CSV table of C-alpha atoms in Angstrom, one decimal:
chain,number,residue,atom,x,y,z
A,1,UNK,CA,2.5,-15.8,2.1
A,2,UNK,CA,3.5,-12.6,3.7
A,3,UNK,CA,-0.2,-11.5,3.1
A,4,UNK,CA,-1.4,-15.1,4.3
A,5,UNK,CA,-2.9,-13.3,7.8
A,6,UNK,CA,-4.9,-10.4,5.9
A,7,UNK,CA,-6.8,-13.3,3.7
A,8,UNK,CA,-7.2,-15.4,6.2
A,9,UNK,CA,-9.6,-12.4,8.0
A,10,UNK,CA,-10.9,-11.9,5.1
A,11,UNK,CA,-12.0,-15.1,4.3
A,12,UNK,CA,-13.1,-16.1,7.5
A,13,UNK,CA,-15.0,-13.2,7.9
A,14,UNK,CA,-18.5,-14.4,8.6
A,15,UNK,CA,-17.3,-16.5,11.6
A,16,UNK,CA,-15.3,-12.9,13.0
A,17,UNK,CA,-18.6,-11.2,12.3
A,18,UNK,CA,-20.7,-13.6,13.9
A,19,UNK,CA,-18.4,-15.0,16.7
A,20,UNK,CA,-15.9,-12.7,17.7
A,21,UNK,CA,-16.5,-8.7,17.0
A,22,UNK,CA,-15.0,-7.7,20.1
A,23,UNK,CA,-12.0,-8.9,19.0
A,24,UNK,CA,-12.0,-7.1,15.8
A,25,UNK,CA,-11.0,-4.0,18.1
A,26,UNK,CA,-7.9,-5.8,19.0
A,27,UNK,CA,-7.5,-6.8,15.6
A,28,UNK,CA,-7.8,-2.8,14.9
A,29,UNK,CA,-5.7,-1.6,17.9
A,30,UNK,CA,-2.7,-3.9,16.9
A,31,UNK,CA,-2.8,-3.3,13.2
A,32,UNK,CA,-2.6,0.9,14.1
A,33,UNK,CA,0.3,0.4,16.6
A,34,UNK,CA,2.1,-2.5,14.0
A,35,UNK,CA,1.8,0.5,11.1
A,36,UNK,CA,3.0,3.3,13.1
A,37,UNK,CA,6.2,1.1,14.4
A,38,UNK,CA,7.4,0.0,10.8
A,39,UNK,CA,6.8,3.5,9.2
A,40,UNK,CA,9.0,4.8,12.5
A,41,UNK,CA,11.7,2.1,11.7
A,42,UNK,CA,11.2,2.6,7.9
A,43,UNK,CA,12.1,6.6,8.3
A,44,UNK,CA,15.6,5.4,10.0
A,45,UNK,CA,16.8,2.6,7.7
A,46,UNK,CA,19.6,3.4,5.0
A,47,UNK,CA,19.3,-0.3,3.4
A,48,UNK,CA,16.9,0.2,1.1
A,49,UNK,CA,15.8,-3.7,1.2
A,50,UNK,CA,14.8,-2.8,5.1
A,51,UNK,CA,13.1,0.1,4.0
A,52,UNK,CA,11.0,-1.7,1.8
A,53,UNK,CA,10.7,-4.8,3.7
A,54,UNK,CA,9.4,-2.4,6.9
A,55,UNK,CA,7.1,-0.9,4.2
A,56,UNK,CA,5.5,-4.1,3.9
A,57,UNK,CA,4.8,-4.6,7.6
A,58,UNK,CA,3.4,-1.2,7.7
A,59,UNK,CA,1.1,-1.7,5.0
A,60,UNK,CA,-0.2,-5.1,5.8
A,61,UNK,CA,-1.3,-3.3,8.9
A,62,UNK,CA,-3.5,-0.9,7.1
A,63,UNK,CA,-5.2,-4.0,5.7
A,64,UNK,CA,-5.8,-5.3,9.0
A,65,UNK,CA,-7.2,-2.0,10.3
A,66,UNK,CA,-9.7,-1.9,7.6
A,67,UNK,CA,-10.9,-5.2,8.1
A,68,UNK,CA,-10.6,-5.3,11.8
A,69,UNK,CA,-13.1,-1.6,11.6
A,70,UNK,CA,-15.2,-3.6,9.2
A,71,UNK,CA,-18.2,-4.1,12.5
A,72,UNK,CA,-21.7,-4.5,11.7
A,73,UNK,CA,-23.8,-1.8,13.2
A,74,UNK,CA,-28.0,-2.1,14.0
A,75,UNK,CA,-29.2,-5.1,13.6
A,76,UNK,CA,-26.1,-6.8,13.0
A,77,UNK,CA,-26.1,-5.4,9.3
A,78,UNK,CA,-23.5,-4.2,7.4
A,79,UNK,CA,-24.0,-1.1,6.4
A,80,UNK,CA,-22.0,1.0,4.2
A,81,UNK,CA,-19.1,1.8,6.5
A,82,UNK,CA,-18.5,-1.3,7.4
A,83,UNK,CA,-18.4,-2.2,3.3
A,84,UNK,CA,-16.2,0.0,2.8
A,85,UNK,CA,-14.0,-1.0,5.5
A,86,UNK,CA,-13.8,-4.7,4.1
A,87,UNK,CA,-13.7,-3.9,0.7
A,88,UNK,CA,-10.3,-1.6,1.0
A,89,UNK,CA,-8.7,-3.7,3.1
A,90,UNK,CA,-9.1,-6.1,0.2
A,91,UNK,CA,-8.7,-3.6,-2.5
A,92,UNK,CA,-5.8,-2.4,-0.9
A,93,UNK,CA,-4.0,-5.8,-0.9
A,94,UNK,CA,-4.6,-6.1,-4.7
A,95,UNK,CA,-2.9,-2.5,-5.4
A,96,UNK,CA,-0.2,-2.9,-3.1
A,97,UNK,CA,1.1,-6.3,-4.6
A,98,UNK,CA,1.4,-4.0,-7.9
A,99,UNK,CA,3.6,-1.1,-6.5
A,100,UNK,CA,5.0,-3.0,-3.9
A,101,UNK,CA,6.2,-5.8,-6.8
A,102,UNK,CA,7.5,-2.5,-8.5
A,103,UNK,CA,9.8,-0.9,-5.5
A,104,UNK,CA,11.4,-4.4,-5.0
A,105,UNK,CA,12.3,-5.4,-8.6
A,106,UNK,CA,13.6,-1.7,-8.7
A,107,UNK,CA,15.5,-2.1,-5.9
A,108,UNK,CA,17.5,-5.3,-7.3
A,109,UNK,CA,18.2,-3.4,-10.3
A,110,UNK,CA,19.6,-0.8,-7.8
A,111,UNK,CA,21.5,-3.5,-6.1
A,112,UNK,CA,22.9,-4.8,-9.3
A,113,UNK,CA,24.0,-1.8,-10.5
A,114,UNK,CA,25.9,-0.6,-7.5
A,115,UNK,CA,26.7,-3.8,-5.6
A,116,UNK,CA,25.6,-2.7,-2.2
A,117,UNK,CA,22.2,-1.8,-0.3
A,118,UNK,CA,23.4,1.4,1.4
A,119,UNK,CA,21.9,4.6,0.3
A,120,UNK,CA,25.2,6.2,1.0
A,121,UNK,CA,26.7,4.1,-2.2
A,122,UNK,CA,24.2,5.7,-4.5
A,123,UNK,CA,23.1,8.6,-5.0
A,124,UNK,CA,22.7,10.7,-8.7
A,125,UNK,CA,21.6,7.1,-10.0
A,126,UNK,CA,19.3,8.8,-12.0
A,127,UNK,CA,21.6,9.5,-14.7
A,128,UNK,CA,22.7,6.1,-15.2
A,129,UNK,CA,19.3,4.0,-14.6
A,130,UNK,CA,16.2,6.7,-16.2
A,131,UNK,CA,14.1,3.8,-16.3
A,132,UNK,CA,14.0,3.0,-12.8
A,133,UNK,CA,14.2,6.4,-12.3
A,134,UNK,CA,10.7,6.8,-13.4
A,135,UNK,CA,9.5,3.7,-12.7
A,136,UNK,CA,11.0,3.6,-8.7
A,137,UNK,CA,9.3,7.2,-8.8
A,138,UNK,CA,6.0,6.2,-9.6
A,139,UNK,CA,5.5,3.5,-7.6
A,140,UNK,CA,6.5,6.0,-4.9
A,141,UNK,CA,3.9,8.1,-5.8
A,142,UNK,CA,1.3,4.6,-5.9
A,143,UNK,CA,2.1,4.0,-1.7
A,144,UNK,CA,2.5,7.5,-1.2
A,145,UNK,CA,-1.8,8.0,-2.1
A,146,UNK,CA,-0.6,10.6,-4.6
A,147,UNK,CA,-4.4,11.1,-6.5
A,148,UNK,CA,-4.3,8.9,-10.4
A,149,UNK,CA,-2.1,6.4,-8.5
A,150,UNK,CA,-3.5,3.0,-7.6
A,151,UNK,CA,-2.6,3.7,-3.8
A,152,UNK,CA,-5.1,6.4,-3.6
A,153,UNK,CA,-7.4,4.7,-4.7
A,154,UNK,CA,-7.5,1.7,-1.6
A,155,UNK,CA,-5.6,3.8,0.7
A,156,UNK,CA,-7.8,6.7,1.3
A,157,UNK,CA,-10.7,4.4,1.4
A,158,UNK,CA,-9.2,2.6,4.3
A,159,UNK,CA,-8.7,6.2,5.8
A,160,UNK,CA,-12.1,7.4,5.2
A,161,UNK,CA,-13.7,3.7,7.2
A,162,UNK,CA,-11.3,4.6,10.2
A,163,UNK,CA,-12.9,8.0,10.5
A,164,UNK,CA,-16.1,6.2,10.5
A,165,UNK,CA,-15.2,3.7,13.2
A,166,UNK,CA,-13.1,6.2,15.6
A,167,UNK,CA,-11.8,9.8,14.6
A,168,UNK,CA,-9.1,8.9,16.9
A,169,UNK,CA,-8.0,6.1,14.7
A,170,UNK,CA,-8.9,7.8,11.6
A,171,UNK,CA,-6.0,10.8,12.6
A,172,UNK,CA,-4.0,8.2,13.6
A,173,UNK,CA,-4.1,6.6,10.6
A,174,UNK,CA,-3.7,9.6,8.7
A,175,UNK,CA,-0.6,10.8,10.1
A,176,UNK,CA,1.0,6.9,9.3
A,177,UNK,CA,0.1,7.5,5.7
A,178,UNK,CA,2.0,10.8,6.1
A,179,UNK,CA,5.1,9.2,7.4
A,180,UNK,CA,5.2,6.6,4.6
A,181,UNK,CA,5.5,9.4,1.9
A,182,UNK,CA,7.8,10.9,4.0
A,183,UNK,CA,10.3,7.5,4.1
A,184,UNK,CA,9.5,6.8,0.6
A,185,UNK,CA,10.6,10.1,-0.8
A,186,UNK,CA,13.0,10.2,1.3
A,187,UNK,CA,14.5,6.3,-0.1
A,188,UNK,CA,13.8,7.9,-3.6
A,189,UNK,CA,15.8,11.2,-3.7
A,190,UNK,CA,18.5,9.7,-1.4
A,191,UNK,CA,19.1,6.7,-4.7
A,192,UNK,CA,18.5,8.5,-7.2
A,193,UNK,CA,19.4,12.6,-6.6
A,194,UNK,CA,21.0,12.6,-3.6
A,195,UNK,CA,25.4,13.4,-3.7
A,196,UNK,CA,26.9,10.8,-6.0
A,197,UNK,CA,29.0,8.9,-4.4
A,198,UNK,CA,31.7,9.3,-7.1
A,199,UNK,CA,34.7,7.1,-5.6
A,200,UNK,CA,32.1,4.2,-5.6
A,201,UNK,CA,31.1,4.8,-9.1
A,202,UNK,CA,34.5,5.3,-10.5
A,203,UNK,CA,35.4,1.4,-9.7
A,204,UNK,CA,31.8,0.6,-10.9
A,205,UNK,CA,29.8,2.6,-13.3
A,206,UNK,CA,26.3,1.9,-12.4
A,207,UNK,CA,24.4,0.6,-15.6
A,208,UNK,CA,20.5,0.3,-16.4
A,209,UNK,CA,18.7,-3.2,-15.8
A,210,UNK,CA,18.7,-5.7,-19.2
A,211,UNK,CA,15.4,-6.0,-20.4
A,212,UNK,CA,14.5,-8.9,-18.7
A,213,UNK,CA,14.3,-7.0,-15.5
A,214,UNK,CA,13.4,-2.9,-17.1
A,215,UNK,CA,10.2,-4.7,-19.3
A,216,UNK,CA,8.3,-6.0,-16.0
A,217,UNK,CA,8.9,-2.4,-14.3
A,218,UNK,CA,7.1,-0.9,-17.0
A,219,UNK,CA,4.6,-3.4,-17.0
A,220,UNK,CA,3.8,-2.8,-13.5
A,221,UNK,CA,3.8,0.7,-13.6
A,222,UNK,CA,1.5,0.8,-16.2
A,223,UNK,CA,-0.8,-1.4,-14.5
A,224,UNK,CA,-0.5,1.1,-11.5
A,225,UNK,CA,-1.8,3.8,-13.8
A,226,UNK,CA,-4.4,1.8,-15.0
A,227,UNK,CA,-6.2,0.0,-12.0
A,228,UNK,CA,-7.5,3.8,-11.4
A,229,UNK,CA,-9.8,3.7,-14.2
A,230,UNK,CA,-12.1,1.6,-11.5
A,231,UNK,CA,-12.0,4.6,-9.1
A,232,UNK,CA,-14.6,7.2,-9.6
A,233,UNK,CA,-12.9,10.1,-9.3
A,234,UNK,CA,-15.5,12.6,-8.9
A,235,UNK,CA,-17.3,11.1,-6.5
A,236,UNK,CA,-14.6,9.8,-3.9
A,237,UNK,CA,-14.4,9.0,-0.1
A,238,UNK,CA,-17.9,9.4,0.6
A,239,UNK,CA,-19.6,5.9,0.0
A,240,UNK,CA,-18.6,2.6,-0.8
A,241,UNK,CA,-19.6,2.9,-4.0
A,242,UNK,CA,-16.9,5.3,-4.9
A,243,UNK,CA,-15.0,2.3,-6.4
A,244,UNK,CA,-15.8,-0.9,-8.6
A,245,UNK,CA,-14.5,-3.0,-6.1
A,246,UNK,CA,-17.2,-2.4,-3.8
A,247,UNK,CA,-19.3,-4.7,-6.0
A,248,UNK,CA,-16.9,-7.3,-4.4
A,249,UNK,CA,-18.4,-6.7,-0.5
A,250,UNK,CA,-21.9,-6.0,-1.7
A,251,UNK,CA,-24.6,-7.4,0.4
A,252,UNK,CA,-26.1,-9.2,-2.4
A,253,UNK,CA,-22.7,-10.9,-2.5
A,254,UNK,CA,-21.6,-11.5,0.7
A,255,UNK,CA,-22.6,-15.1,2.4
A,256,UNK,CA,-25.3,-14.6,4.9
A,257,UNK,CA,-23.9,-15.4,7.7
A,258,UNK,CA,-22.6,-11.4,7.5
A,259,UNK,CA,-25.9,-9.6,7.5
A,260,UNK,CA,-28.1,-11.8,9.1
């Protein structure tokens, strides 16, 4: 449900298209100010549940963006730009369900290991939990749009249709993409190397994740790693065909009512 808004758009798009393209700037204009807010209350949160939940809010906005820049140009066709803006938005939704699902079931192992939220009860974590270590890490890499992740692969494509609807919104855009690195490094090297706090740790030890929570990390990670085998590496951010999801928002697969 928390994505309920972004499918809704998409699925309705024909009638947005058709009835209401001026307010698809609004939809854009909102979705840029509702990204840069969470990233700027994600950067000063030391629960690292409101870190990620601010993440969220912040990213579901960079869906919206790329759907709201999704406009038809001549002729009420849409031409590649506006492809590529619809087809991010969507593919974006898909890899951020992966390494978003990854950062939150890392974060309850956190919170079961530790018994708190608070950064400032962690800290040298990666000692005691290497599994969420690495996974944590790259899923941190995935939102971050560090290249062979899944999030570079939407994320950058969501980038490149802003620049073609406003270079204003596509630096805008940009430098929200820079802040979420920023936070989410900054959430992983404050858990797991930042000071120990040893007082906390000597009435608790912290302790790895059973299985039944350490198996679905690596799962998800790995499915992080592979979704990129649909991005064309050596050929990116300069069409919509740059990724196999553009066969998704093709003209000879969207309804009519888009391109007519």
């Amino acid at each position: 449900m928390v994505v309920a808004g972004v499918f809704q758009i998409a699925r309705m798009f024909p009638l947005w298209v058709e009835y209401a393209q001026p307010q698809m700037s609004i939809v854009v204009w909102v979705g840029v100010f509702t990204a840069f807010y969470a990233a700027a209350v994600a950067c000063a949160q030391s629960d690292i549940k409101r870190v990620l939940a601010f993440s969220t809010i912040s990213q579901i906005a960079f869906m919206m963006v790329a759907l709201g820049v999704s406009l038809p140009g001549h002729h009420g066709v849409l031409d590649n730009h506006a492809q590529l803006g619809f087809m991010a938005g969507m593919f974006h939704l898909f890899t951020h369900a992966m390494f978003k699902a990854c950062l939150f079931l890392g974060a309850g192992c956190i919170i079961h290991a530790v018994h708190s939220n608070e950064m400032a009860m962690m800290g040298g974590l990666r000692k005691y939990m290497p599994i969420t270590n690495i996974t944590f890490l790259i899923s941190c890499f995935a939102i971050a749009g560090i290249p062979f992740f899944s999030g570079f692969s939407s994320k950058d494509e969501i980038i490149t249709a802003c620049f073609a609807y406003s270079p204003v919104c596509g630096w805008i855009m940009t430098g929200i993409a820079a802040m979420t690195a920023f936070y989410m490094f900054r959430l992983y090297y404050g858990i797991f190397w930042g000071t120990e706090n040893v007082e906390a740790h000597e009435h608790h030890t912290p302790h790895e994740a059973p299985a039944t929570m350490t198996i679905p990390l690596i799962v998800l990670c790995l499915r992080q790693l592979c979704v990129c085998r649909w991005y064309r590496l050596h050929h990116p951010l300069r069409h919509a065909d740059c990724c196999y999801f553009y066969d998704y928002c093709h003209p000879e697969h969207l309804p009519r009512h888009l391109y007519l």
